[in-house]
CSV table of C-alpha atoms in Angstrom, one decimal:
chain,number,residue,atom,x,y,z
Q,1,MET,CA,2.0,1.4,25.5
Q,2,TYR,CA,3.2,-2.1,25.0
Q,3,GLU,CA,6.8,-1.3,23.5
Q,4,SER,CA,8.6,-1.1,26.9
Q,5,PHE,CA,6.8,-4.6,28.0
Q,6,PHE,CA,8.0,-6.3,24.8
Q,7,GLY,CA,11.4,-4.4,24.7
Q,8,PHE,CA,10.6,-2.4,20.9
Q,9,THR,CA,12.5,0.6,20.3
Q,10,GLU,CA,9.7,2.0,18.4
Q,11,PRO,CA,6.0,0.6,17.6
Q,12,PRO,CA,6.4,-2.3,15.1
Q,13,PHE,CA,2.8,-2.1,13.4
Q,14,THR,CA,2.1,1.3,12.7
Q,15,LEU,CA,-0.4,1.9,9.9
Q,16,ASN,CA,1.1,5.0,8.5
Q,17,PRO,CA,3.5,4.1,5.4
Q,18,ASP,CA,7.1,3.9,7.1
Q,19,PRO,CA,9.7,3.2,4.5
Q,20,GLY,CA,12.1,2.0,7.3
Q,21,PHE,CA,10.2,-0.9,7.9
Q,22,LEU,CA,10.1,-1.8,4.0
Q,23,PHE,CA,9.4,-6.0,3.5
Q,24,LEU,CA,11.0,-6.7,0.1
Q,25,GLY,CA,8.9,-9.8,-0.6
Q,26,ARG,CA,8.8,-11.3,-3.9
Q,27,ASN,CA,6.1,-9.0,-5.4
Q,28,HIS,CA,7.3,-5.7,-3.5
Q,29,SER,CA,10.7,-6.5,-4.9
Q,30,LYS,CA,9.3,-6.9,-8.2
Q,31,ALA,CA,7.2,-3.7,-7.8
Q,32,LEU,CA,10.1,-1.7,-6.7
Q,33,SER,CA,12.3,-3.0,-9.6
Q,34,ILE,CA,9.9,-2.1,-12.1
Q,35,LEU,CA,9.7,1.8,-10.4
Q,36,GLU,CA,13.2,2.0,-10.6
Q,37,PHE,CA,13.4,0.4,-14.1
Q,38,GLY,CA,10.8,3.1,-15.3
Q,39,LEU,CA,12.8,5.8,-13.8
Q,40,ALA,CA,16.3,4.8,-14.9
Q,41,SER,CA,15.3,3.8,-18.5
Q,42,GLU,CA,13.6,7.1,-19.1
Q,43,SER,CA,10.1,5.6,-19.6
Q,44,GLY,CA,7.6,7.9,-20.3
Q,45,ILE,CA,4.9,6.6,-17.8
Q,46,THR,CA,5.1,4.1,-15.2
Q,47,VAL,CA,1.8,2.5,-13.4
Q,48,ILE,CA,1.8,0.4,-10.4
Q,49,THR,CA,-1.3,-0.7,-8.9
Q,50,GLY,CA,-2.8,-2.9,-6.0
Q,51,ALA,CA,-5.3,-3.2,-3.2
Q,52,ILE,CA,-5.9,-0.8,-0.4
Q,53,GLY,CA,-3.2,-1.5,2.1
Q,54,SER,CA,-1.2,-3.5,-0.2
Q,55,GLY,CA,2.2,-1.4,0.4
Q,56,LYS,CA,2.0,1.0,-2.3
Q,57,THR,CA,2.4,4.5,-0.7
Q,58,THR,CA,5.6,2.7,1.1
Q,59,LEU,CA,7.4,1.8,-1.8
Q,60,VAL,CA,6.7,5.6,-2.9
Q,61,ARG,CA,8.1,6.6,0.1
Q,62,HIS,CA,11.1,4.3,-0.4
Q,63,LEU,CA,11.7,5.5,-3.8
Q,64,LEU,CA,11.3,9.3,-2.8
Q,65,ASN,CA,14.6,8.6,-0.2
Q,66,THR,CA,16.8,6.6,-2.9
Q,67,MET,CA,15.8,8.8,-5.8
Q,68,PRO,CA,19.1,9.9,-7.5
Q,69,GLU,CA,20.2,13.7,-7.2
Q,70,ASN,CA,19.8,14.6,-10.7
Q,71,ARG,CA,15.8,14.0,-10.4
Q,72,THR,CA,13.5,16.8,-9.5
Q,73,VAL,CA,10.4,15.0,-8.1
Q,74,GLY,CA,7.0,16.2,-7.2
Q,75,LEU,CA,4.6,13.9,-5.3
Q,76,ILE,CA,0.9,14.4,-5.7
Q,77,THR,CA,-1.4,12.7,-3.2
Q,78,ASN,CA,-4.6,14.7,-3.2
Q,79,THR,CA,-6.1,13.7,-6.3
Q,80,HIS,CA,-10.0,14.6,-5.8
Q,81,LYS,CA,-11.4,17.3,-8.0
Q,82,SER,CA,-12.3,19.1,-5.1
Q,83,PHE,CA,-8.7,19.5,-4.3
Q,84,GLY,CA,-8.3,21.6,-7.3
Q,85,GLU,CA,-7.3,21.6,-11.3
Q,86,LEU,CA,-4.5,19.6,-12.1
Q,87,MET,CA,-2.0,22.5,-13.0
Q,88,HIS,CA,-2.4,23.6,-9.5
Q,89,TRP,CA,-1.7,20.2,-7.7
Q,90,ILE,CA,1.6,20.2,-10.1
Q,91,SER,CA,2.6,23.5,-9.1
Q,92,MET,CA,2.3,22.7,-5.8
Q,93,ALA,CA,4.0,19.7,-5.7
Q,94,PHE,CA,7.4,21.1,-7.3
Q,95,GLY,CA,7.0,24.5,-5.1
Q,96,LEU,CA,5.9,26.8,-8.1
Q,97,GLU,CA,3.8,29.9,-7.5
Q,98,HIS,CA,0.1,29.0,-8.3
Q,99,GLU,CA,-1.9,31.1,-6.3
Q,100,GLY,CA,-4.4,33.2,-8.5
Q,101,ARG,CA,-2.9,32.5,-11.4
Q,102,ASP,CA,-4.9,30.9,-14.6
Q,103,LYS,CA,-4.2,27.5,-16.2
Q,104,VAL,CA,-2.5,28.9,-19.2
Q,105,SER,CA,0.1,30.8,-16.8
Q,106,LEU,CA,0.6,28.0,-14.6
Q,107,TYR,CA,1.1,25.8,-17.7
Q,108,ASN,CA,3.6,28.0,-19.2
Q,109,GLN,CA,5.3,28.3,-16.1
Q,110,PHE,CA,5.8,24.5,-15.4
Q,111,LEU,CA,7.0,24.3,-18.8
Q,112,GLN,CA,9.9,26.9,-18.2
Q,113,PHE,CA,10.2,24.9,-15.2
Q,114,MET,CA,11.0,21.8,-16.8
Q,115,ILE,CA,13.3,23.2,-19.8
Q,116,ASP,CA,15.4,24.9,-17.1
Q,117,GLU,CA,15.7,21.5,-14.7
Q,118,TYR,CA,16.8,19.9,-18.1
Q,119,ALA,CA,19.3,22.7,-19.0
Q,120,LYS,CA,20.7,21.8,-15.6
Q,121,GLY,CA,20.9,18.0,-16.3
Q,122,ASN,CA,18.0,16.9,-14.1
Q,123,ARG,CA,15.2,15.0,-15.0
Q,124,VAL,CA,11.7,16.1,-13.6
Q,125,VAL,CA,9.7,13.2,-12.3
Q,126,LEU,CA,5.8,13.7,-11.1
Q,127,ILE,CA,4.4,10.8,-8.8
Q,128,VAL,CA,0.8,10.8,-8.6
Q,129,ASP,CA,-0.4,8.6,-5.6
Q,130,GLU,CA,-3.9,7.6,-5.2
Q,131,ALA,CA,-4.2,8.0,-8.8
Q,132,GLN,CA,-7.5,5.6,-9.0
Q,133,ASN,CA,-9.3,9.3,-8.1
Q,134,LEU,CA,-8.3,10.8,-11.4
Q,135,ASP,CA,-11.1,11.2,-14.0
Q,136,ALA,CA,-10.0,10.3,-17.7
Q,137,ASP,CA,-10.0,14.1,-18.6
Q,138,THR,CA,-7.2,14.8,-16.1
Q,139,ILE,CA,-5.4,11.5,-17.1
Q,140,GLU,CA,-5.6,12.6,-20.8
Q,141,GLU,CA,-4.3,16.0,-19.5
Q,142,LEU,CA,-1.4,14.3,-17.9
Q,143,ARG,CA,-0.6,12.6,-21.1
Q,144,VAL,CA,-0.5,16.2,-23.0
Q,145,ILE,CA,1.7,17.5,-20.2
Q,146,SER,CA,4.4,14.6,-20.5
Q,147,ASN,CA,4.3,14.7,-24.3
Q,148,ILE,CA,6.6,17.4,-24.4
Q,149,ASN,CA,10.3,16.7,-25.8
Q,150,ALA,CA,14.0,18.3,-25.6
Q,151,ASP,CA,15.5,16.9,-28.8
Q,152,LYS,CA,15.1,12.9,-28.2
Q,153,ASP,CA,14.5,13.6,-24.5
Q,154,LEU,CA,11.5,13.5,-22.4
Q,155,LEU,CA,10.9,16.4,-20.3
Q,156,LEU,CA,8.7,14.8,-17.6
Q,157,GLN,CA,8.6,11.4,-16.3
Q,158,LEU,CA,5.0,10.5,-14.9
Q,159,VAL,CA,4.5,7.4,-12.3
Q,160,LEU,CA,0.8,6.8,-11.2
Q,161,VAL,CA,0.2,4.8,-8.3
Q,162,GLY,CA,-3.5,3.5,-7.4
Q,163,GLN,CA,-6.1,1.1,-6.4
Q,164,PRO,CA,-7.3,-1.5,-9.2
Q,165,GLU,CA,-9.9,1.3,-9.7
Q,166,LEU,CA,-7.3,3.0,-11.9
Q,167,LYS,CA,-6.7,-0.1,-14.1
Q,168,GLU,CA,-10.4,-0.2,-15.0
Q,169,THR,CA,-10.1,3.5,-15.7
Q,170,LEU,CA,-7.1,3.1,-18.2
Q,171,LYS,CA,-9.3,0.4,-20.2
Q,172,ARG,CA,-11.4,3.2,-21.5
Q,173,PRO,CA,-11.4,3.8,-25.4
Q,174,ASP,CA,-10.7,7.4,-25.2
Q,175,LEU,CA,-7.3,6.8,-23.0
Q,176,VAL,CA,-5.5,4.1,-25.6
Q,177,GLN,CA,-3.0,7.2,-26.1
Q,178,PHE,CA,-2.2,7.3,-22.6
Q,179,VAL,CA,-1.9,3.4,-22.5
Q,180,GLN,CA,0.3,3.1,-25.4
Q,181,ARG,CA,2.8,5.4,-23.5
Q,182,ILE,CA,3.0,3.3,-20.4
Q,183,SER,CA,6.2,1.7,-20.5
Q,184,ALA,CA,6.4,-0.4,-17.2
Q,185,TYR,CA,3.3,-1.7,-15.3
Q,186,TYR,CA,3.0,-3.9,-12.1
Q,187,HIS,CA,-0.2,-5.1,-10.0
Q,188,LEU,CA,0.9,-5.7,-6.5
Q,189,LYS,CA,-0.4,-8.8,-5.1
Q,190,PRO,CA,-0.9,-9.6,-1.3
Q,191,LEU,CA,1.7,-11.8,0.6
Q,192,LYS,CA,1.8,-15.3,0.4
Q,193,LEU,CA,2.1,-17.3,3.8
Q,194,ASP,CA,5.7,-17.8,3.7
Q,195,GLU,CA,6.2,-14.0,3.1
Q,196,ALA,CA,3.9,-13.1,5.8
Q,197,ARG,CA,5.6,-14.8,8.3
Q,198,LYS,CA,8.8,-13.3,7.3
Q,199,TYR,CA,7.1,-9.8,7.1
Q,200,ILE,CA,6.0,-10.0,10.7
Q,201,LYS,CA,9.4,-11.1,11.8
Q,202,HIS,CA,11.0,-8.5,9.9
Q,203,ARG,CA,8.9,-5.6,11.3
Q,204,VAL,CA,9.7,-7.2,15.2
Q,205,THR,CA,13.3,-7.1,14.2
Q,206,VAL,CA,13.5,-3.6,13.0
Q,207,ALA,CA,11.9,-2.5,16.0
Q,208,GLY,CA,14.4,-3.5,17.8
Q,209,VAL,CA,13.3,-7.1,19.3
Q,210,PRO,CA,15.5,-10.3,17.9
Q,211,ARG,CA,12.9,-13.0,19.4
Q,212,ASN,CA,9.7,-12.9,17.7
Q,213,PRO,CA,6.9,-13.1,20.0
Q,214,PHE,CA,4.2,-14.3,17.3
Q,215,ARG,CA,3.8,-18.2,17.0
Q,216,ASP,CA,3.5,-19.7,13.6
Q,217,GLU,CA,0.0,-20.7,14.2
Q,218,ALA,CA,-0.9,-17.4,15.4
Q,219,VAL,CA,0.4,-15.9,12.3
Q,220,ASP,CA,-1.6,-18.4,10.5
Q,221,LEU,CA,-4.9,-17.1,11.5
Q,222,ILE,CA,-3.6,-13.6,11.0
Q,223,TYR,CA,-2.5,-14.6,7.6
Q,224,ALA,CA,-6.0,-15.9,6.9
Q,225,SER,CA,-8.1,-13.1,8.2
Q,226,SER,CA,-5.9,-10.6,6.3
Q,227,ALA,CA,-5.5,-12.5,3.1
Q,228,GLY,CA,-2.0,-11.6,3.1
Q,229,VAL,CA,-2.8,-7.5,2.8
Q,230,PRO,CA,0.1,-5.7,4.8
Q,231,ARG,CA,-2.1,-3.2,6.5
Q,232,ILE,CA,-4.6,-5.6,7.7
Q,233,ILE,CA,-1.6,-7.7,9.2
Q,234,ASN,CA,-0.5,-4.7,11.1
Q,235,THR,CA,-3.6,-3.7,12.4
Q,236,LEU,CA,-3.9,-7.2,13.9
Q,237,CYS,CA,-0.3,-7.8,15.0
Q,238,HIS,CA,-1.0,-4.6,16.8
Q,239,LEU,CA,-4.2,-5.7,18.4
Q,240,ALA,CA,-2.6,-8.9,19.6
Q,241,LEU,CA,0.5,-7.5,21.2
Q,242,THR,CA,-1.8,-4.9,23.2
Q,243,TYR,CA,-4.0,-8.1,24.2
Q,244,CYS,CA,-0.9,-9.9,25.8
Q,245,PHE,CA,0.4,-6.5,26.9
Q,246,GLY,CA,-2.6,-6.6,29.1
Q,247,GLU,CA,-2.4,-10.2,30.3
Q,248,GLY,CA,1.3,-9.8,30.9
Q,249,ARG,CA,1.9,-12.5,28.2
Q,250,LYS,CA,5.2,-12.3,26.2
Q,251,THR,CA,4.0,-14.7,23.2
Q,252,VAL,CA,1.2,-14.5,20.9
Q,253,THR,CA,-0.5,-17.7,20.8
Q,254,VAL,CA,-3.5,-19.3,18.6
Q,255,ASP,CA,-5.8,-18.5,21.7
Q,256,ILE,CA,-5.2,-15.0,21.6
Q,257,MET,CA,-5.7,-14.4,18.0
Q,258,SER,CA,-9.0,-16.7,18.2
Q,259,GLU,CA,-10.1,-14.0,21.1
Q,260,ILE,CA,-9.6,-11.1,18.6
Q,261,LEU,CA,-10.8,-12.5,15.7
Q,262,ALA,CA,-13.8,-13.6,17.5
Q,263,ASP,CA,-14.5,-10.0,19.1
Q,264,ARG,CA,-14.1,-8.6,15.6
Q,265,GLU,CA,-16.5,-10.8,14.2
Q,266,GLU,CA,-19.1,-10.5,17.1
Q,267,HIS,CA,-19.1,-6.6,16.2
Q,268,GLY,CA,-19.2,-7.3,12.5
Q,269,LEU,CA,-15.6,-5.4,11.8
Q,270,PHE,CA,-14.3,-8.4,9.5
Q,271,GLY,CA,-14.3,-12.2,9.5
Q,272,ILE,CA,-12.1,-14.8,8.2
Q,273,GLY,CA,-10.6,-14.1,4.7
Q,274,SER,CA,-11.7,-16.1,1.7
Q,275,ASP,CA,-8.8,-15.4,-0.4
Q,276,PRO,CA,-8.6,-18.4,-2.3
Q,277,ASN,CA,-4.7,-18.2,-2.5
Q,278,ALA,CA,-4.5,-17.9,1.2
Q,279,GLU,CA,-6.7,-20.7,1.7
Q,280,ALA,CA,-4.3,-23.0,-0.6
Q,281,ASP,CA,-1.5,-21.7,1.4
Q,282,LEU,CA,-3.2,-22.7,4.5
Q,283,GLU,CA,-4.2,-26.1,3.5
Q,284,LYS,CA,-0.6,-27.2,3.0
Q,285,THR,CA,0.6,-26.0,6.5
Q,286,GLY,CA,-2.6,-27.7,7.9
Q,287,ALA,CA,-3.4,-24.3,9.5
Q,288,MET,CA,-7.2,-24.4,7.7
Q,289,GLU,CA,-7.9,-27.2,10.6
Q,290,VAL,CA,-7.2,-24.4,13.1
Q,291,LEU,CA,-9.2,-22.1,11.1
Q,292,ARG,CA,-12.4,-24.6,11.0
Q,293,GLN,CA,-12.2,-25.2,14.6
Q,294,HIS,CA,-12.2,-21.7,15.2
Q,295,HIS,CA,-15.5,-21.4,13.4
Q,296,MET,CA,-16.7,-24.7,14.8
Q,297,ASP,CA,-15.9,-23.0,18.6
Q,298,ARG,CA,-17.6,-19.8,17.5
Q,299,SER,CA,-20.8,-21.6,16.4
Q,300,LYS,CA,-21.2,-23.4,19.2
Q,301,GLU,CA,-20.6,-20.5,21.5
Q,302,LYS,CA,-23.3,-18.8,19.2
Q,303,ARG,CA,-25.7,-21.7,19.8
Q,304,LEU,CA,-25.3,-21.7,23.7
Q,305,LYS,CA,-25.9,-17.9,24.0
Q,306,GLU,CA,-29.1,-18.7,21.6
Q,307,ASN,CA,-30.0,-21.4,23.9
Q,308,GLU,CA,-29.6,-19.5,27.0
Q,309,PHE,CA,-31.6,-16.6,25.8
Q,310,ALA,CA,-34.5,-18.8,24.7
Q,311,GLY,CA,-34.7,-20.6,28.0
Q,312,GLU,CA,-34.7,-17.3,30.0
């Protein structure tokens, strides 16, 4: 829609995870390092958690694209019970026959598959995305499956990626044995203000435009409204570019962002973020004053509308 207007070669702020746009800020670099360490060190279980939209799946996609040739990888993304039993998920993830087969048959088949891959010099890696949907019984089943050794080597490495609810599930007393086998763990935090500015610039550049159309003051509002969550940043940036395209403007200014936020607040979609870390960042730059003015303007408009309504 607005790509040709700004000169983008592709949409810069899509919501789908795209490793081609991966931005390795401080936290994402650490998370990727933890994932790579877990695989390189033959850790039994690696766990990454993070809020919705924090970039976990993008990291997983990047990991899949850069996996060494001697890794045989299966990816599970549908983790609700309604999608079937664990052994069916695993079989589908590795392209194994599963139709009409019972649990014991599937287990024996997967065991033989892991042995065969080990004999070829390959390591089998199972990545479970959206792992917060796994119940305690399924997580324990994963532990049992991953506990199979060949001499001194593990036949299966597990990577669990999920929302913070996964962390809460793992605190259950009946999952102590699973937790004790977690060799690498990291919780992915939101971007800081300086990272959000670099993140937006990075995506604009990757999409083929060297000049950043976003003014710093506009980015401050984007950051405050998103609390540093990449997916929300993408949504707001996409809206900002759409608004600019509609008005024939090449630069995203603070008034454009104020208009977008006002529209979203009016329809109850979301308001200014209240993350304490985000607010602390913004105080340092003076952007909190812009936010306060935004709220004052919105309150004033609301009062004027109420007075007009009362006078009718």
